XYZ file of C-alpha atoms in Angstrom:
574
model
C 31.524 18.220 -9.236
C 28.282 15.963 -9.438
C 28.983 12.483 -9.753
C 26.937 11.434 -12.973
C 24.539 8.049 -12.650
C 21.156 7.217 -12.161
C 19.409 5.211 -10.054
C 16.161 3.795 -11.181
C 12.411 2.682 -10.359
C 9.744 2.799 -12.096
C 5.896 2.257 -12.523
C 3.611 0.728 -15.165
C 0.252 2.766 -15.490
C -2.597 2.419 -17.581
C -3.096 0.141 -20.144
C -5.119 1.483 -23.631
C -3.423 -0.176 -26.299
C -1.596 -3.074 -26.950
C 1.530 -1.106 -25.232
C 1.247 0.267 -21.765
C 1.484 3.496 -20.667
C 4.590 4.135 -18.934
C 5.789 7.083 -16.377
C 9.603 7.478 -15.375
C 10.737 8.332 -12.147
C 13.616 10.495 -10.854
C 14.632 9.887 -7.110
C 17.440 12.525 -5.828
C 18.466 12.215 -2.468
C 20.515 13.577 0.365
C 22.136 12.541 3.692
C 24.251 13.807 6.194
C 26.884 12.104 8.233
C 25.796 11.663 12.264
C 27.099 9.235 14.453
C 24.142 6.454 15.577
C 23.451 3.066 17.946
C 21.770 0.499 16.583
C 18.605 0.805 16.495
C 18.860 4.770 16.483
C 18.401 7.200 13.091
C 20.385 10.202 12.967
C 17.357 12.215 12.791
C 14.130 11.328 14.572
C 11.398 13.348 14.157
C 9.680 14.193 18.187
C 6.079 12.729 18.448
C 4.324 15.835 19.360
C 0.888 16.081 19.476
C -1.373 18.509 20.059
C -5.167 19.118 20.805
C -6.483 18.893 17.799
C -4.808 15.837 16.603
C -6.611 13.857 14.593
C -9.067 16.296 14.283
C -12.898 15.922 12.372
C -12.279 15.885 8.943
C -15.346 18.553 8.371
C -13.605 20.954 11.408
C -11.484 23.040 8.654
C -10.719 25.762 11.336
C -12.980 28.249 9.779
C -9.768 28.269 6.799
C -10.968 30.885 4.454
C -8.278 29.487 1.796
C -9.642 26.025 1.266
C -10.882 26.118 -2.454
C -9.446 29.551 -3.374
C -6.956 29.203 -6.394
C -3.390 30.486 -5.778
C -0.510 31.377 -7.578
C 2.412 29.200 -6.458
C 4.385 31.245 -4.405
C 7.090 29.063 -3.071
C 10.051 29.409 -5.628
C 11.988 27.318 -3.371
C 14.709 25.168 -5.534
C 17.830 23.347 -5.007
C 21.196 24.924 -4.298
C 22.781 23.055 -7.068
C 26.026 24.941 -6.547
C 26.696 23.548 -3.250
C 25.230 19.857 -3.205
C 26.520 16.595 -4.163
C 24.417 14.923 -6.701
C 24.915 10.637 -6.591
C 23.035 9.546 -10.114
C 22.755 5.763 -10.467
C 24.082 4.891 -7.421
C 24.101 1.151 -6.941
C 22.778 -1.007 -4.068
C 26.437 -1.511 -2.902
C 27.386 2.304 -2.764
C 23.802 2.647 -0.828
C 25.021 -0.105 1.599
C 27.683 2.030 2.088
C 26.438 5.522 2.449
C 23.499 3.956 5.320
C 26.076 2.207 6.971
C 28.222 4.911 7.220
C 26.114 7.765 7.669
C 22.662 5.984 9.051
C 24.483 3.340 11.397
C 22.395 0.631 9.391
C 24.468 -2.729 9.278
C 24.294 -5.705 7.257
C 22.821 -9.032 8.117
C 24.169 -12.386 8.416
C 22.084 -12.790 4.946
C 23.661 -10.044 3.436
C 20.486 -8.091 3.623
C 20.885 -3.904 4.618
C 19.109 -3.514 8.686
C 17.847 -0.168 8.845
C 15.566 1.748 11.233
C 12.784 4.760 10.611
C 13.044 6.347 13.656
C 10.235 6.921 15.885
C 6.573 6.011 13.040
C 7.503 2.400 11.992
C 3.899 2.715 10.284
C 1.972 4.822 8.247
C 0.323 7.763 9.849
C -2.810 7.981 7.804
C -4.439 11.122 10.076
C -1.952 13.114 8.747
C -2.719 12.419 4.726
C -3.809 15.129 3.039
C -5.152 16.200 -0.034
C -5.006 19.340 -1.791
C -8.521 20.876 -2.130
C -7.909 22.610 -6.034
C -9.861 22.637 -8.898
C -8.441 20.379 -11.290
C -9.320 17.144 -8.836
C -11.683 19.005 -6.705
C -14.584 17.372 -7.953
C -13.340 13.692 -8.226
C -11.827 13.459 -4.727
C -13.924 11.652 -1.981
C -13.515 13.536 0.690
C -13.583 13.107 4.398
C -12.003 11.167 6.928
C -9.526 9.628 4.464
C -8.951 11.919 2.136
C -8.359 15.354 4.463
C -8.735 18.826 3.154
C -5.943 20.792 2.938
C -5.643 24.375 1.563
C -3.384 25.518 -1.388
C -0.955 28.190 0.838
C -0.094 25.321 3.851
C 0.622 22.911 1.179
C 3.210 25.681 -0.545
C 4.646 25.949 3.100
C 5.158 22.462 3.626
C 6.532 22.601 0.333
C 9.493 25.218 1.296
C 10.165 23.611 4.503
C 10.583 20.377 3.225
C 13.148 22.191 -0.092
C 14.568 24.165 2.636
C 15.533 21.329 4.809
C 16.812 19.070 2.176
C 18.965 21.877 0.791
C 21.156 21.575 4.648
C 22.051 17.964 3.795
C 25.456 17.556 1.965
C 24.562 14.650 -0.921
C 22.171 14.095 -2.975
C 20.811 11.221 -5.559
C 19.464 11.714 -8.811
C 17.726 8.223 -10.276
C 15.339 8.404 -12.862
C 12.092 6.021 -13.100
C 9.493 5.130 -14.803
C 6.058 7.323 -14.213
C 8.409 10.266 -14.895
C 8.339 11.044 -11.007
C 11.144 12.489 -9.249
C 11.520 11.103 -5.702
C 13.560 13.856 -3.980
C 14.519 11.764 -0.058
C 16.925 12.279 2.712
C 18.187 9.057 3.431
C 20.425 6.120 1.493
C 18.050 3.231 3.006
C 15.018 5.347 1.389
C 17.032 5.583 -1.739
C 17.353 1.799 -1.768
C 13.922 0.956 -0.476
C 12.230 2.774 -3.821
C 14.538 1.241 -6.101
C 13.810 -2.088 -4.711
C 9.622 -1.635 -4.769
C 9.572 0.548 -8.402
C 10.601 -1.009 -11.789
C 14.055 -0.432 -12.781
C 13.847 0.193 -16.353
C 16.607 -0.048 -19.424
C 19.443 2.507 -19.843
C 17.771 2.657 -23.157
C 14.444 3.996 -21.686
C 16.495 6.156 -19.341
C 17.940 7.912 -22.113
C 14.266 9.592 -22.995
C 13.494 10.045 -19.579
C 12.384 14.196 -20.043
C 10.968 16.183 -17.524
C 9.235 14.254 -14.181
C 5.329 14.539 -14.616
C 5.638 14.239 -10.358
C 7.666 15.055 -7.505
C 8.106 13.214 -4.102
C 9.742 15.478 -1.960
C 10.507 13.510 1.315
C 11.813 15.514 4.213
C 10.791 13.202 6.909
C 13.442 13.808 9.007
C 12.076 17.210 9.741
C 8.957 17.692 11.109
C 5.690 19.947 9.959
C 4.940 23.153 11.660
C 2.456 21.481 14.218
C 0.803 25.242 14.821
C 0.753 25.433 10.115
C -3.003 25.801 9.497
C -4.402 22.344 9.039
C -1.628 20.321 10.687
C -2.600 17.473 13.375
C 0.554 16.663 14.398
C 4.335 17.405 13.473
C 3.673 14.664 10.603
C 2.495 15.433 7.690
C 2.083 13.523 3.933
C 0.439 15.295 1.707
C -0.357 15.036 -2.179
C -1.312 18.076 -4.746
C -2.957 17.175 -7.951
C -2.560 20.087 -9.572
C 1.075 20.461 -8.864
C 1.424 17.195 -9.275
C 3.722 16.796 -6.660
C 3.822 15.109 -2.552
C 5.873 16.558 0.356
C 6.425 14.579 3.469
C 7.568 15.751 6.926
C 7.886 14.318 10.489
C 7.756 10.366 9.871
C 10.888 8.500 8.058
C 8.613 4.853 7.451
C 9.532 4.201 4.124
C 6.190 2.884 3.479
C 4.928 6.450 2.890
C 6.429 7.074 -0.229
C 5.236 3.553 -1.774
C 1.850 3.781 -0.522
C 1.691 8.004 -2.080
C 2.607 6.677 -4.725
C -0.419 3.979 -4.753
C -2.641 7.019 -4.008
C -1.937 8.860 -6.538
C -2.475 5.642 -8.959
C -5.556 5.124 -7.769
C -6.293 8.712 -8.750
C -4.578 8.637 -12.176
C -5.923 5.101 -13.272
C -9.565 5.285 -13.378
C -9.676 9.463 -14.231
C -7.683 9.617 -16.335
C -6.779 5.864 -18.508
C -10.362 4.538 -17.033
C -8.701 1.645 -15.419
C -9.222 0.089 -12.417
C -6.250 0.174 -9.954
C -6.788 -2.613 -6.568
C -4.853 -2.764 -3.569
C -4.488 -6.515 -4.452
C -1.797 -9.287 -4.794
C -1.672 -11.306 -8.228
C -0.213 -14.770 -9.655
C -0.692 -16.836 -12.564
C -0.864 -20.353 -12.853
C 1.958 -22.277 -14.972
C -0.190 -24.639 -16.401
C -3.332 -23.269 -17.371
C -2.304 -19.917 -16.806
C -5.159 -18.564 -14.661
C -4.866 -15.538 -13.083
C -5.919 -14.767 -9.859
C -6.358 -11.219 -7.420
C -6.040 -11.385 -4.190
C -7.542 -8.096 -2.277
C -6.876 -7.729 1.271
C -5.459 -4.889 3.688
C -1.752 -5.109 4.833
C -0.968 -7.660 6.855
C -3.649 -9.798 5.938
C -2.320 -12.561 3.593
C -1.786 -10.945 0.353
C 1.781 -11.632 0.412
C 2.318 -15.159 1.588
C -0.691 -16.392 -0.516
C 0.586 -14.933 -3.723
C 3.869 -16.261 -3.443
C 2.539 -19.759 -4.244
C 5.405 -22.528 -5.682
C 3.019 -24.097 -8.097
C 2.226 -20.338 -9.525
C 4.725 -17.337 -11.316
C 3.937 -14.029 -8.788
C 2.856 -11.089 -10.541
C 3.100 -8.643 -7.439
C 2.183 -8.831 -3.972
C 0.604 -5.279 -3.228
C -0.655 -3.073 -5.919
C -2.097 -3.839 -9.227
C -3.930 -2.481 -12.125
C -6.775 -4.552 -13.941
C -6.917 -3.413 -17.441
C -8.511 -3.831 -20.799
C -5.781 -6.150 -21.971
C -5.302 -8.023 -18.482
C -3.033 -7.481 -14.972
C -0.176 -5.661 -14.781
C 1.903 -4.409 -11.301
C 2.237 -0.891 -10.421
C 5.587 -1.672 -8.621
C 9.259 -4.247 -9.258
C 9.496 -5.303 -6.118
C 7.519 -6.548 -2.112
C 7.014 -5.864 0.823
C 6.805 -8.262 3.052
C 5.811 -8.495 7.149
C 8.900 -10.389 8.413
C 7.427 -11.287 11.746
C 7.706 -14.797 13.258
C 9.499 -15.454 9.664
C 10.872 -18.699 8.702
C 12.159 -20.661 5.705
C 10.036 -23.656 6.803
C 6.119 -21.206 6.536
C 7.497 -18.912 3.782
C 10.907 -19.868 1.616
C 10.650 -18.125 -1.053
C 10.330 -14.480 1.210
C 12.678 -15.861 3.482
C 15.284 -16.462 0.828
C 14.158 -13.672 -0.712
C 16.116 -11.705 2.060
C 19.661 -11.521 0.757
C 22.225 -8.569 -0.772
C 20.322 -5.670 -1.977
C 17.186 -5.668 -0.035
C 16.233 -3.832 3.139
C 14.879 -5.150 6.815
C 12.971 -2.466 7.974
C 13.140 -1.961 11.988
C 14.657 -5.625 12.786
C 15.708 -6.602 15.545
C 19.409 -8.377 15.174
C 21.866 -10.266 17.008
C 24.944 -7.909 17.616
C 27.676 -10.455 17.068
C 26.285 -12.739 14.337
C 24.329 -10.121 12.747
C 21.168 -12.440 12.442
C 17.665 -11.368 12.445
C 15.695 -12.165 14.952
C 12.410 -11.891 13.259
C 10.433 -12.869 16.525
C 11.156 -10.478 18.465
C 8.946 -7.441 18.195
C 10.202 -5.082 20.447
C 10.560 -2.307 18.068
C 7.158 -2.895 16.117
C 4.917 -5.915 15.019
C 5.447 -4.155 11.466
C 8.780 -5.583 10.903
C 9.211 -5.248 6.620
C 11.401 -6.473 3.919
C 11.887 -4.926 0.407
C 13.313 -6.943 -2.528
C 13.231 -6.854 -5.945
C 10.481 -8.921 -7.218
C 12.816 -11.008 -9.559
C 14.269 -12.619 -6.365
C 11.529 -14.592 -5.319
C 12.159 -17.735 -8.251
C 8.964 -17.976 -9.575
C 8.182 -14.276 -10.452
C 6.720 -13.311 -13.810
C 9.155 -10.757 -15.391
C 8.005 -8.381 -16.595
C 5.156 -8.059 -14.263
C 1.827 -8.221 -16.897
C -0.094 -10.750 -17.928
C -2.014 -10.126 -21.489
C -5.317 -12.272 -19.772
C -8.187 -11.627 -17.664
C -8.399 -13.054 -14.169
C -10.337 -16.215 -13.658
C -10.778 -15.656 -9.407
C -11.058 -13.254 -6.926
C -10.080 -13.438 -3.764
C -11.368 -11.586 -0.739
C -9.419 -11.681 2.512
C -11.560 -11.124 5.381
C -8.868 -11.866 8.106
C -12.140 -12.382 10.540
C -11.211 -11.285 13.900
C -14.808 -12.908 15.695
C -14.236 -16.228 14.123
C -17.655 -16.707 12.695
C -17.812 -16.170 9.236
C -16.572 -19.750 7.299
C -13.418 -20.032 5.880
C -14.519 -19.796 2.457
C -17.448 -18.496 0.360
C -18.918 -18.199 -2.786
C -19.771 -14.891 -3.444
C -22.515 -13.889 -6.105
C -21.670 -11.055 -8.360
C -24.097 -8.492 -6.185
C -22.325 -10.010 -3.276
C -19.030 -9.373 -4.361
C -20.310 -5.664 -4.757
C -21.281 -5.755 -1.523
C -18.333 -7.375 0.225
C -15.909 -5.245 -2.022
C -17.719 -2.006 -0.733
C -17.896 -3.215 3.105
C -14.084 -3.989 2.923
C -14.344 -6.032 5.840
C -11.415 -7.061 7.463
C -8.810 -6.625 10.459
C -6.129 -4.098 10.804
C -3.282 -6.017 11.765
C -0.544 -5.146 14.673
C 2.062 -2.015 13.550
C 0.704 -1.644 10.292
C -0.593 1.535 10.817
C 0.402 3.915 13.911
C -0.912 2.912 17.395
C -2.347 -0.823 16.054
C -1.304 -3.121 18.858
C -3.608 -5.687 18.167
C -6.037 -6.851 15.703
C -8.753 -4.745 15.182
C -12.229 -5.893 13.213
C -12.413 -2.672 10.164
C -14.548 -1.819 7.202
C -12.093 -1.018 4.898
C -13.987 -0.039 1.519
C -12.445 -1.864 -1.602
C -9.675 -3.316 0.760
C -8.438 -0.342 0.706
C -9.565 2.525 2.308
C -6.174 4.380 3.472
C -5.435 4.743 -0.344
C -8.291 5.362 -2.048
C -9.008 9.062 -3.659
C -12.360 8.639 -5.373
C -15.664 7.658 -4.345
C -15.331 4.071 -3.265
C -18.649 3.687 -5.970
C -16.579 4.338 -8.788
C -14.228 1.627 -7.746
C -16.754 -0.903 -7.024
C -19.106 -0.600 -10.633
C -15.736 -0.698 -12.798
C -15.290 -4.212 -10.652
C -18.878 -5.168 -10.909
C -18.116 -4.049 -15.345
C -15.134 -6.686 -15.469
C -16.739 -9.194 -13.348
C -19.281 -9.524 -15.186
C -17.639 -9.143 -18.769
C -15.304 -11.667 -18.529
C -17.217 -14.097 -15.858
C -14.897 -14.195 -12.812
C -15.341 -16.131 -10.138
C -15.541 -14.465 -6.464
C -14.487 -16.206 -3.131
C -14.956 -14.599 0.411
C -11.936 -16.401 2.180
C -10.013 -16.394 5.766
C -7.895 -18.552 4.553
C -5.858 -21.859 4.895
C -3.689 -22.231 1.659
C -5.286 -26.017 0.958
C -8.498 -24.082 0.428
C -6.394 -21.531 -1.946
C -5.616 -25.083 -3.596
C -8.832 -25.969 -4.307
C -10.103 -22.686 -5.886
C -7.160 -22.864 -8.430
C -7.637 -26.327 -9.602
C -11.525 -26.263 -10.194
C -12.507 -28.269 -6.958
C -14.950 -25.287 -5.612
C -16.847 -25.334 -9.222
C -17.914 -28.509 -8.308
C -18.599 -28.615 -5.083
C -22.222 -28.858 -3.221
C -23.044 -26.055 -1.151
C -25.052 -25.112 1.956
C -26.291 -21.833 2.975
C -24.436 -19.779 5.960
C -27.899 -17.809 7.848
C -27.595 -14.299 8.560
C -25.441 -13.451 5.400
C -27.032 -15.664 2.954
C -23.180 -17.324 2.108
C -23.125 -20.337 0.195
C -20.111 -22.036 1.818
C -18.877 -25.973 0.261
C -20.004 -29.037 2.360
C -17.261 -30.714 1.533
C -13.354 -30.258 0.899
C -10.691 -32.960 1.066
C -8.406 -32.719 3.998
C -10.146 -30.035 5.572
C -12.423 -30.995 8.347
C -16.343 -30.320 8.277
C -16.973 -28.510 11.101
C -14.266 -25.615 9.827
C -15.782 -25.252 6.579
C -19.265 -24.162 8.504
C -17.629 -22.824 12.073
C -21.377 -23.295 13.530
C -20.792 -26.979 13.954
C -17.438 -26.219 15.817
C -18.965 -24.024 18.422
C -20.109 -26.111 21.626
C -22.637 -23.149 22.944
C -24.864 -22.451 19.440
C -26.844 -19.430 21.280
C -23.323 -17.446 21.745
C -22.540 -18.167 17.743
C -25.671 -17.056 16.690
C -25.426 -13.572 19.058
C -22.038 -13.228 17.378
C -22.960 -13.597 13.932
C -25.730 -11.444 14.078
C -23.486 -9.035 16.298
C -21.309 -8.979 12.922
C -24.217 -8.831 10.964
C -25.132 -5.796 12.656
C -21.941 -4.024 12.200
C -21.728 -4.817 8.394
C -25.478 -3.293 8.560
C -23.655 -0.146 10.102
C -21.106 0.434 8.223
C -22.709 -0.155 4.405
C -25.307 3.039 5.193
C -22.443 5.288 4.191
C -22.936 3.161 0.542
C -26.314 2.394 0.411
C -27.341 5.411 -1.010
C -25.017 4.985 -4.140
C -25.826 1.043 -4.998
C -28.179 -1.009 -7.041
C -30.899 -2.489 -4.531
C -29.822 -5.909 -5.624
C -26.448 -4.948 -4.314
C -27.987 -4.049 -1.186
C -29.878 -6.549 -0.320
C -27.157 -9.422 -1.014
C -25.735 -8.324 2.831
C -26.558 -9.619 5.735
C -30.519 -9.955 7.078
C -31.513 -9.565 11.017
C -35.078 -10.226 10.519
């Protein structure tokens, strides 16, 4: 017989009234017992790849079904006769069913170790989205947002049903954006109820039918030789099913980061509000909010989680009509070079009921060893957002930000430390996304690469990054927030929250026109304008107009689609 609980996450959505509008989700889940090493998964997808991997987005293979409007074929369901559903399973009985059929093991802090196998980052070549008629027209397709045709997303569908149907137990949780997460692993299980909100048995009770399914099979791989398919990986979301199957990678940052996809989709079409790829806090005496946008790896995290300030989230937020509010309950944090002495409230954060993704541990004590990198530079925690001490629960604040924060992460070195942006320049910097892709965040990242990610946040984003970028310029401008081009030191973080910047006297950075503060207590002069800290001034000016050229480059794929005062606040060659 089923064994009858529920475990929970959930998501907050759009805000149009006074009361947010709230989806549940439903995670089921199944594993099967294997005997593993540490460091080893029972099931690890092979990395196959094949000539056409990462192929042009515009090379559809001559596929005569792109666009053409099918009946859903795929009837494929669960066998409910034969599995072993675990509802409301708790973190401890999750502990248990990883350890015992995942060979995770639990760390001298009481924290769950657990490994994904051979992708210990997203795989955003293989995202695809389904090319149908009911989001046909809003999608921004291309390089980020893949084509993919009705019938191979109904195959992936069955394959990924099919496969889950072999394993032996499954869970049944129930969450918030009414979204059934259906996943093949305990340590998945876990992971999703520590990044979604948990809501009340009470809410549970009216749970209904999911509005969204997550069906995770990423234990098995994709038919690599499946029209459309670049590799044996594949993540894919439908619109008009409303529903996401993933095959061939077990990184648990898939299903958080679908899920962020598909807000960014839902928010602005359908509640008109803007969702960010962003960290939030608020201050505890004047209450100030503040949005930090940034790719991952890049700061978000640590900088949010700020003593003198309650966290909102660290990741993913929605700015509404009534103020912030955080899609998810819980972080993710890069655990690399770690320590309580940087970062104590993550570090401590690490304890009973949260995860260490691909960690590196000491056999006999059991300790993580979060310098070593020898299984990725993308070592992860997840914990519930209530245990970092200062956290704002629940996760909304009823006010409109007072700063913006752009994390440039500058892999040259030229650009200052910190900025004030204009509001066309904020448009402009907000639509150039630039930035650094940091080491294992993504698959094949070794080192840190200088990006254009548009609206911080281009792996995610489903809609034209315009649309993103005039709802920002709307609230900017309504409600007279202030916009800061920062790679960062946290005394300069200071001195944005307590009003120093306001009231500072500026100089002008050549090339991009920057107005960057002449003075800042306890930070030296010649950091807050790098052009006095280079010895040889002919190699910083070849550099900054070497950046200047790139930012040039990349902002003719927006041009087209901007205000001319928007254009012209980048950089100038002449």
């Amino acid at each position: 017989m089923p064994l009858a609980a529920r475990l929970r996450w959930g998501i907050r959505v759009a805000v149009t009234s006074p009361r947010p509008h709230r989806c549940t989700v439903d995670l089921t889940s199944s594993y099967q017992a294997a005997m593993v090493l540490p460091h080893q998964t029972p099931y690890v997808t092979p990395h196959i790849l094949h000539r056409n991997y990462a192929q042009a987005h515009d090379n559809e293979n001559n596929n005569n079904l792109i666009g053409r409007d099918l009946e859903y074929f795929s009837q494929a369901g669960f066998d409910m006769d034969r599995i072993q559903l675990k509802r409301n399973a708790s973190p401890a009985q999750l502990y248990e069913d990883a350890i015992k059929n995942e060979g995770a093991v639990i760390s001298s802090s009481g924290a769950l170790i657990n490994f994904s196998g051979k992708k210990t980052g997203r795989s955003p070549k293989d995202k695809r989205i389904v090319y149908e008629e009911t989001s046909k027209d809003d999608i921004w397709w291309g390089s980020v947002n893949i084509k993919m045709d009705e019938h191979t997303f109904e195959i992936n569908r069955e394959r990924a049903i099919d496969y889950l149907n072999t394993r032996d137990n499954f869970w049944d949780p129930k969450y918030r954006i009414k979204v059934r997460v259906i996943c093949a692993r305990a340590y998945h299980a876990l992971f999703m109820n520590n990044m979604l909100i948990r809501p009340t048995e009470e809410e549970l009770a009216s749970f209904g039918e999911p509005d969204f399914i997550i069906y995770n099979a990423g234990q098995f791989p994709a038919n690599r030789f499946t029209k459309g398919m670049s590799s044996t990986t594949s993540v894919e979301i439908n619109f008009k099913r409303m529903e996401m199957v993933i095959l061939g990678t077990e990184y648990a940052g898939e299903m958080k980061k679908g899920v962020f996809s598909v807000m960014h989709y839902l928010q602005p079409v359908k509640f008109g509000q803007l969702s960010l790829h962003s960290s939030a806090n608020v201050g505890m005496d004047k209450g100030d909010v503040t949005l930090f946008f940034g790719l991952s790896g890049t700061g978000k995290t640590t900088l949010s989680a700020d003593p003198r300030r309650l966290l909102i989230g660290d990741d993913e937020h929605v700015w509404s009509d009534n103020g912030v509010f955080n899609i998810e309950g819980g972080c993710y944090a890069k655990c690399v070079n770690l320590s309580r002495e940087k970062e104590p409230e993550i570090y401590d954060a690490i304890r009973f009921g949260s995860i260490l993704e691909n960690v590196v541990y000491n056999p006999l004590t059991r300790k993580p060893d979060y310098d070593d990198v020898s299984i990725t530079e993308n070592t992860r925690c997840a914990y519930p957002i209530e245990y970092i001490p200062n956290a704002k629960i629940p996760c909304i604040v009823e006010r409109q930000p007072s700063n913006i924060i752009m994390l440039t992460c500058d892999a040259f070195g030229v650009l200052p430390p910190i900025s004030k942006l204009s509001p066309e320049q904020a448009s402009y910097h907000f639509l150039a996304g630039y930035t650094s892709k940091t080491p294992g965040t993504e698959d094949g990242v070794l080192e840190p690469i200088p990006t254009f990610s548009t609206c911080y946040s281009a792996p995610f984003i489903v809609l034209h990054p315009s649309r993103y970028a005039d709802m920002l310029a709307e609230r900017m401008a309504k409600y007279n927030v202030s916009c800061w081009l920062l790679s960062y030191t946290r005394r300069i973080v200071d001195a944005i929250h307590s009003g120093e910047l306001l009231d500072a006297e500026y100089e002008t950075f050549d090339v991009f026109g920057l107005q960057i503060p002449t003075k800042i207590e306890g930070v030296p002069r010649e950091l807050l304008n790098p052009k006095l800290a280079w010895a040889d001034k002919d190699a910083f000016e070849r550099e900054v107009r070497k950046l200047g050229s790139m930012f040039q480059k990349a902002f003719k794929l927006y041009e087209g689609d901007v205000r001319e005062n928007v254009r012209l606040a980048g950089p100038t060659l002449d």
